[in-house]
Amino acid sequence: MSRIFSGVQPTGNLHLGNYLGAIRNFVGLQKDYECIYCAVDMHAITVWQDPADLRSNTREVAAAYLAAGVDPKNSIIFAQSTVPAHAELAWIFNCVARLGWLNRMTQFKEKAGKNRENASLGLYAYPSLMAADILAYKATHVPVGEDQKQHLELTRDIAQKFNNDYGTDTFPIVEPLIFGEATRVMSLRDGSKKMSKSDPSDYSRITFTDDRDAIALKLRKARTDADPLPDNEKDLEDRPEAANLVGIYAALSEQTRQDVLKEYAGAQFSTFKPALTELAVDKFGPVGEEMKRLMDDPAHVDAILKDGAERASALAEPVMKEVKETVGFLAP
Ligand code: TRP
């Protein structure tokens, strides 16, 4: 059976974009793949995290996986830092990846911003750690949002160069699994920006902890334009806010945008927004409630993470043994 690896950063404010673009898609994969889902706390600290928040946010990612329907008996849920293979393999990959490759990473440029000299070395090496996450398990498929495609390309380049340099076929060449409608959920305040945990406006995102009233309020306040909904997807192209809301509706109802427009062509937002609110409360509300319930029982979540770490370590160990031998490290 092919193996899946994916990760979500425990940086707080988990939102609808994380759910529709990533976490929800993890659930269905469990029947066809062996799945490993990670809370990537080592990636999180590439930018400053308050330690108490990091602990809580790491549990929150695990709780979100569980609430969405990941089955911890079948799949592995764990925290990255509890399996040393990630750090070990990342170092080896730091010596395989080329500066030129990392210089092209758009996510680094975005996150480092204007003051690049002040970005952490870890932020720069982020993609190398991500390659290690995946390849420590020789995972073959990685479900991610559009924005992570470039990192997966780099993972493939690292695997290829490693295999080539050492004349082996140690690492598989991973395939991204990019999901359908609305994998890119945009800000409710600005349809040209991704929905983000770090947007200063709370109204830009619907989070896992929002209750019915909060969801309704945020959608009521969501930015739109003055026109009714068109009957054709093409006519949404230069209407980013309208396109975003239709996309969210489509993703939540598991239809295409075109299907949604078939039903709502000609409708004003005064009609469409309440319908979207109903749907969001119905489909996303219970997931958030379950996550909150799990967060009230941290010992339960920790036990699942511990079991996951043990199973993940058992999978990574033979890979690391093989890699270390290949590189020429002495056995301990
Ligand atoms: N970089 C990913 C993100 O920001 C998170 C991540 C870390 C990841 N390691 C991974 C995703 C390995 C998939 C596979 O969303």
Short mmCIF file of C-alpha atoms and ligand atoms in Angstrom, two decimals:
data_model
loop_
_atom_site.label_atom_id
_atom_site.label_comp_id
_atom_site.label_asym_id
_atom_site.label_seq_id
_atom_site.Cartn_x
_atom_site.Cartn_y
_atom_site.Cartn_z
CA MET A 1 0.00 0.00 0.00
CA SER A 2 1.28 3.48 -0.81
CA ARG A 3 2.12 5.73 2.07
CA ILE A 4 0.86 9.26 2.73
CA PHE A 5 2.59 11.88 4.84
CA SER A 6 1.24 15.32 5.56
CA GLY A 7 1.73 17.98 8.18
CA VAL A 8 0.09 21.07 9.60
CA GLN A 9 1.96 23.74 11.55
CA PRO A 10 0.82 24.30 15.13
CA THR A 11 0.87 28.08 14.95
CA GLY A 12 -2.64 28.70 16.24
CA ASN A 13 -5.85 30.06 14.73
CA LEU A 14 -6.63 26.91 12.71
CA HIS A 15 -9.20 28.04 10.18
CA LEU A 16 -11.58 27.00 7.44
CA GLY A 17 -8.76 27.21 4.89
CA ASN A 18 -6.73 24.63 6.83
CA TYR A 19 -9.82 22.45 7.02
CA LEU A 20 -10.96 22.58 3.40
CA GLY A 21 -7.49 22.84 1.90
CA ALA A 22 -5.84 20.11 3.94
CA ILE A 23 -7.27 18.42 7.02
CA ARG A 24 -10.64 17.40 5.58
CA ASN A 25 -8.93 15.70 2.67
CA PHE A 26 -6.81 13.59 5.01
CA VAL A 27 -9.85 11.64 6.12
CA GLY A 28 -10.86 10.00 2.84
CA LEU A 29 -7.31 8.91 2.08
CA GLN A 30 -7.30 6.52 5.00
CA LYS A 31 -9.06 3.76 3.13
CA ASP A 32 -6.60 3.64 0.24
CA TYR A 33 -3.33 4.59 1.92
CA GLU A 34 -1.29 4.08 5.04
CA CYS A 35 -1.49 7.60 6.48
CA ILE A 36 0.90 9.53 8.70
CA TYR A 37 -0.33 12.94 9.89
CA CYS A 38 2.00 15.19 11.79
CA ALA A 39 1.83 18.36 13.85
CA VAL A 40 5.02 20.00 12.61
CA ASP A 41 6.17 21.85 15.72
CA MET A 42 9.78 22.01 14.52
CA HIS A 43 8.61 23.93 11.47
CA ALA A 44 6.54 26.20 13.70
CA ILE A 45 9.60 27.47 15.60
CA THR A 46 11.24 28.75 12.39
CA VAL A 47 9.43 31.88 13.53
CA TRP A 48 9.08 32.75 17.22
CA GLN A 49 6.45 30.78 19.17
CA ASP A 50 5.52 31.29 22.77
CA PRO A 51 6.31 27.90 24.43
CA ALA A 52 2.97 27.54 26.23
CA ASP A 53 1.10 28.45 23.05
CA LEU A 54 3.16 25.99 21.02
CA ARG A 55 2.28 23.16 23.40
CA SER A 56 -1.39 23.98 23.23
CA ASN A 57 -1.37 24.54 19.46
CA THR A 58 0.34 21.20 18.89
CA ARG A 59 -2.44 19.44 20.78
CA GLU A 60 -4.92 21.52 18.82
CA VAL A 61 -3.62 20.26 15.47
CA ALA A 62 -3.93 16.69 16.74
CA ALA A 63 -7.45 17.42 18.02
CA ALA A 64 -8.37 18.93 14.64
CA TYR A 65 -7.20 15.80 12.82
CA LEU A 66 -9.27 13.67 15.18
CA ALA A 67 -12.33 15.93 15.02
CA ALA A 68 -12.23 15.89 11.22
CA GLY A 69 -12.36 12.10 11.29
CA VAL A 70 -8.80 10.80 11.17
CA ASP A 71 -8.85 7.42 12.91
CA PRO A 72 -5.85 7.14 15.25
CA LYS A 73 -6.07 3.34 15.25
CA ASN A 74 -5.55 3.16 11.52
CA SER A 75 -3.53 6.26 10.83
CA ILE A 76 -0.62 7.72 12.73
CA ILE A 77 -1.02 11.11 14.44
CA PHE A 78 2.06 12.51 16.17
CA ALA A 79 4.19 15.56 16.89
CA GLN A 80 7.26 16.00 14.69
CA SER A 81 9.72 16.83 17.50
CA THR A 82 9.01 13.54 19.28
CA VAL A 83 10.56 11.51 16.46
CA PRO A 84 14.29 12.35 16.14
CA ALA A 85 14.54 11.02 12.57
CA HIS A 86 13.12 14.31 11.26
CA ALA A 87 15.99 16.40 12.61
CA GLU A 88 18.61 13.82 11.71
CA LEU A 89 17.50 13.42 8.13
CA ALA A 90 17.02 17.16 7.74
CA TRP A 91 20.71 17.67 8.52
CA ILE A 92 21.72 15.18 5.86
CA PHE A 93 19.39 16.90 3.41
CA ASN A 94 20.91 20.28 4.31
CA CYS A 95 24.06 18.82 2.84
CA VAL A 96 22.28 17.58 -0.30
CA ALA A 97 20.12 20.62 -1.11
CA ARG A 98 21.86 23.50 -2.91
CA LEU A 99 21.70 27.15 -1.86
CA GLY A 100 20.47 27.99 -5.33
CA TRP A 101 17.43 25.75 -4.89
CA LEU A 102 16.49 27.32 -1.57
CA ASN A 103 17.01 30.82 -2.90
CA ARG A 104 14.11 30.23 -5.26
CA MET A 105 11.56 29.32 -2.57
CA THR A 106 8.74 31.84 -2.71
CA GLN A 107 7.45 30.96 0.77
CA PHE A 108 10.79 31.94 2.30
CA LYS A 109 10.73 35.25 0.46
CA GLU A 110 7.18 35.93 1.65
CA LYS A 111 7.81 34.94 5.26
CA ALA A 112 11.20 36.60 5.56
CA GLY A 113 9.78 39.81 4.12
CA LYS A 114 11.98 42.86 3.66
CA ASN A 115 14.31 42.12 6.54
CA ARG A 116 15.90 38.93 5.20
CA GLU A 117 19.06 39.33 7.24
CA ASN A 118 16.98 38.88 10.35
CA ALA A 119 15.16 35.68 9.27
CA SER A 120 16.19 32.53 11.12
CA LEU A 121 18.45 30.00 9.46
CA GLY A 122 15.70 27.50 10.23
CA LEU A 123 13.21 29.43 8.12
CA TYR A 124 15.62 29.22 5.21
CA ALA A 125 16.14 25.48 5.70
CA TYR A 126 12.41 24.87 6.22
CA PRO A 127 11.95 23.00 2.91
CA SER A 128 14.81 20.65 3.71
CA LEU A 129 13.12 19.66 6.99
CA MET A 130 9.87 19.18 5.09
CA ALA A 131 11.63 16.81 2.68
CA ALA A 132 12.96 14.93 5.70
CA ASP A 133 9.43 14.65 7.16
CA ILE A 134 8.22 12.93 4.04
CA LEU A 135 11.23 10.85 3.13
CA ALA A 136 11.99 9.54 6.64
CA TYR A 137 8.98 7.33 5.95
CA LYS A 138 9.61 6.91 2.22
CA ALA A 139 6.12 8.33 1.74
CA THR A 140 5.00 8.30 -1.88
CA HIS A 141 2.08 10.73 -1.82
CA VAL A 142 1.63 14.05 -0.06
CA PRO A 143 -1.74 15.82 0.16
CA VAL A 144 -1.14 19.57 0.31
CA GLY A 145 -2.60 22.86 -0.84
CA GLU A 146 -1.43 24.59 -4.04
CA ASP A 147 0.99 26.77 -2.10
CA GLN A 148 3.10 23.78 -1.08
CA LYS A 149 3.77 22.51 -4.60
CA GLN A 150 7.14 24.22 -4.81
CA HIS A 151 8.26 22.56 -1.58
CA LEU A 152 7.30 19.18 -2.98
CA GLU A 153 9.31 19.90 -6.11
CA LEU A 154 12.27 20.53 -3.85
CA THR A 155 11.59 17.26 -2.01
CA ARG A 156 11.77 15.48 -5.36
CA ASP A 157 15.01 17.27 -6.24
CA ILE A 158 16.57 16.30 -2.91
CA ALA A 159 15.49 12.65 -3.28
CA GLN A 160 16.85 12.53 -6.80
CA LYS A 161 20.17 14.12 -5.91
CA PHE A 162 20.61 11.88 -2.88
CA ASN A 163 19.91 8.76 -4.96
CA ASN A 164 22.19 10.02 -7.69
CA ASP A 165 25.09 11.12 -5.48
CA TYR A 166 25.14 7.83 -3.60
CA GLY A 167 24.20 5.64 -6.55
CA THR A 168 21.19 4.15 -4.78
CA ASP A 169 17.44 4.12 -5.11
CA THR A 170 16.87 4.92 -1.45
CA PHE A 171 14.15 7.54 -1.81
CA PRO A 172 10.93 7.50 -3.84
CA ILE A 173 9.98 10.48 -5.97
CA VAL A 174 6.89 11.81 -4.21
CA GLU A 175 3.66 12.83 -5.90
CA PRO A 176 1.57 15.72 -4.65
CA LEU A 177 -2.15 15.15 -4.17
CA ILE A 178 -3.81 18.50 -4.76
CA PHE A 179 -7.52 18.60 -4.03
CA GLY A 180 -10.39 20.03 -6.01
CA GLU A 181 -12.61 23.05 -5.42
CA ALA A 182 -11.58 25.77 -3.00
CA THR A 183 -8.35 24.21 -1.85
CA ARG A 184 -7.40 27.87 -1.73
CA VAL A 185 -9.74 29.59 0.65
CA MET A 186 -9.23 33.35 0.54
CA SER A 187 -9.61 36.03 3.21
CA LEU A 188 -13.19 37.12 3.86
CA ARG A 189 -11.96 40.73 3.86
CA ASP A 190 -9.83 40.62 0.70
CA GLY A 191 -10.42 38.01 -2.00
CA SER A 192 -6.90 38.42 -3.35
CA LYS A 193 -5.23 37.21 -0.14
CA LYS A 194 -5.21 33.70 1.29
CA MET A 195 -7.19 33.09 4.47
CA SER A 196 -4.43 33.22 7.05
CA LYS A 197 -3.82 32.68 10.74
CA SER A 198 -1.74 35.84 10.87
CA ASP A 199 -4.18 38.30 9.28
CA PRO A 200 -4.71 41.05 11.86
CA SER A 201 -8.47 41.01 11.22
CA ASP A 202 -10.42 38.24 12.95
CA TYR A 203 -13.14 38.84 10.39
CA SER A 204 -10.83 37.60 7.63
CA ARG A 205 -11.14 33.97 8.74
CA ILE A 206 -13.54 31.43 10.20
CA THR A 207 -11.70 29.41 12.83
CA PHE A 208 -12.28 25.98 14.34
CA THR A 209 -13.28 27.65 17.60
CA ASP A 210 -15.96 29.91 16.08
CA ASP A 211 -19.48 29.07 17.19
CA ARG A 212 -22.65 29.47 15.14
CA ASP A 213 -22.99 33.18 15.93
CA ALA A 214 -19.38 33.94 15.08
CA ILE A 215 -19.63 32.06 11.78
CA ALA A 216 -22.85 33.90 10.90
CA LEU A 217 -21.40 37.30 11.83
CA LYS A 218 -18.18 36.80 9.86
CA LEU A 219 -20.03 35.68 6.76
CA ARG A 220 -22.51 38.54 7.07
CA LYS A 221 -19.58 40.95 7.20
CA ALA A 222 -17.64 39.18 4.44
CA ARG A 223 -16.71 41.54 1.65
CA THR A 224 -18.64 41.15 -1.62
CA ASP A 225 -19.49 43.25 -4.64
CA ALA A 226 -22.84 44.70 -5.65
CA ASP A 227 -23.78 42.27 -8.43
CA PRO A 228 -25.94 39.17 -8.19
CA LEU A 229 -24.29 35.78 -8.73
CA PRO A 230 -23.66 34.92 -12.38
CA ASP A 231 -24.74 31.70 -14.08
CA ASN A 232 -21.26 30.93 -15.33
CA GLU A 233 -18.01 30.33 -13.48
CA LYS A 234 -16.14 32.40 -16.06
CA ASP A 235 -17.96 35.50 -14.87
CA LEU A 236 -16.45 35.07 -11.39
CA GLU A 237 -12.94 35.56 -12.71
CA ASP A 238 -12.63 39.24 -11.88
CA ARG A 239 -14.86 39.01 -8.77
CA PRO A 240 -12.44 37.52 -6.20
CA GLU A 241 -14.73 37.92 -3.17
CA ALA A 242 -17.73 36.39 -4.92
CA ALA A 243 -15.55 33.61 -6.31
CA ASN A 244 -14.24 32.87 -2.82
CA LEU A 245 -17.69 32.55 -1.24
CA VAL A 246 -18.94 30.37 -4.10
CA GLY A 247 -15.78 28.29 -3.77
CA ILE A 248 -16.32 27.80 -0.04
CA TYR A 249 -19.94 26.81 -0.67
CA ALA A 250 -18.82 24.35 -3.33
CA ALA A 251 -16.16 22.79 -1.10
CA LEU A 252 -18.49 22.48 1.91
CA SER A 253 -21.28 20.95 -0.16
CA GLU A 254 -18.89 18.82 -2.23
CA GLN A 255 -20.08 20.20 -5.53
CA THR A 256 -18.36 22.12 -8.29
CA ARG A 257 -18.59 25.91 -8.44
CA GLN A 258 -20.62 25.50 -11.59
CA ASP A 259 -23.16 23.34 -9.71
CA VAL A 260 -23.47 26.02 -7.05
CA LEU A 261 -24.03 28.71 -9.69
CA LYS A 262 -26.68 26.57 -11.34
CA GLU A 263 -28.63 26.79 -8.09
CA TYR A 264 -27.85 30.42 -7.18
CA ALA A 265 -27.57 32.22 -10.54
CA GLY A 266 -29.17 35.65 -10.18
CA ALA A 267 -29.22 35.48 -6.37
CA GLN A 268 -28.12 38.48 -4.34
CA PHE A 269 -25.64 38.05 -1.51
CA SER A 270 -28.50 38.79 0.87
CA THR A 271 -29.82 35.37 -0.15
CA PHE A 272 -26.57 33.55 -0.75
CA LYS A 273 -24.80 34.51 2.49
CA PRO A 274 -27.49 33.06 4.80
CA ALA A 275 -27.47 29.85 2.75
CA LEU A 276 -23.68 29.68 3.03
CA THR A 277 -23.94 30.35 6.77
CA GLU A 278 -26.38 27.44 7.22
CA LEU A 279 -24.06 25.17 5.30
CA ALA A 280 -20.92 26.26 7.17
CA VAL A 281 -22.60 25.90 10.57
CA ASP A 282 -23.89 22.50 9.53
CA LYS A 283 -20.65 21.08 8.07
CA PHE A 284 -17.86 22.92 9.86
CA GLY A 285 -19.52 23.76 13.19
CA PRO A 286 -19.55 20.18 14.53
CA VAL A 287 -15.86 19.69 13.66
CA GLY A 288 -14.92 22.72 15.72
CA GLU A 289 -17.11 21.59 18.59
CA GLU A 290 -15.49 18.17 18.61
CA MET A 291 -12.05 19.79 18.54
CA LYS A 292 -12.95 21.93 21.55
CA ARG A 293 -14.28 18.88 23.37
CA LEU A 294 -10.99 17.03 22.75
CA MET A 295 -9.01 20.05 23.95
CA ASP A 296 -10.75 19.71 27.30
CA ASP A 297 -9.09 16.31 27.67
CA PRO A 298 -5.40 16.93 26.91
CA ALA A 299 -4.36 13.63 28.51
CA HIS A 300 -6.40 11.76 25.90
CA VAL A 301 -4.83 13.74 23.06
CA ASP A 302 -1.34 13.24 24.53
CA ALA A 303 -1.88 9.48 24.73
CA ILE A 304 -2.79 9.39 21.05
CA LEU A 305 0.28 11.48 20.17
CA LYS A 306 2.52 9.19 22.20
CA ASP A 307 1.19 6.07 20.54
CA GLY A 308 1.59 7.77 17.15
CA ALA A 309 5.18 8.74 17.90
CA GLU A 310 6.06 5.16 18.78
CA ARG A 311 4.57 3.83 15.57
CA ALA A 312 6.16 6.60 13.49
CA SER A 313 9.58 5.92 15.06
CA ALA A 314 9.27 2.24 14.23
CA LEU A 315 8.69 3.13 10.57
CA ALA A 316 11.47 5.72 10.38
CA GLU A 317 14.13 3.65 12.14
CA PRO A 318 14.97 1.20 9.32
CA VAL A 319 15.00 4.08 6.83
CA MET A 320 17.46 6.04 8.97
CA LYS A 321 19.63 2.97 9.39
CA GLU A 322 19.78 2.54 5.63
CA VAL A 323 20.46 6.25 5.05
CA LYS A 324 23.25 6.45 7.63
CA GLU A 325 24.95 3.39 6.18
CA THR A 326 24.64 4.82 2.69
CA VAL A 327 26.17 8.13 3.74
CA GLY A 328 29.05 6.39 5.52
CA PHE A 329 28.20 7.01 9.15
CA LEU A 330 29.44 4.36 11.55
CA ALA A 331 26.81 2.27 13.31
CA PRO A 332 26.23 3.51 16.89
N1 TRP B 1 4.89 23.29 4.89
C1 TRP B 1 3.59 22.77 5.19
C2 TRP B 1 2.62 23.94 5.33
O1 TRP B 1 3.00 25.01 5.71
C3 TRP B 1 3.57 21.94 6.45
C4 TRP B 1 4.41 20.72 6.33
C5 TRP B 1 5.58 20.48 6.99
C6 TRP B 1 4.16 19.61 5.50
N2 TRP B 1 6.06 19.24 6.63
C7 TRP B 1 5.21 18.69 5.72
C8 TRP B 1 3.14 19.29 4.59
C9 TRP B 1 5.30 17.49 5.04
C10 TRP B 1 3.22 18.08 3.91
C11 TRP B 1 4.28 17.18 4.13
O2 TRP B 1 1.47 23.75 5.11
#
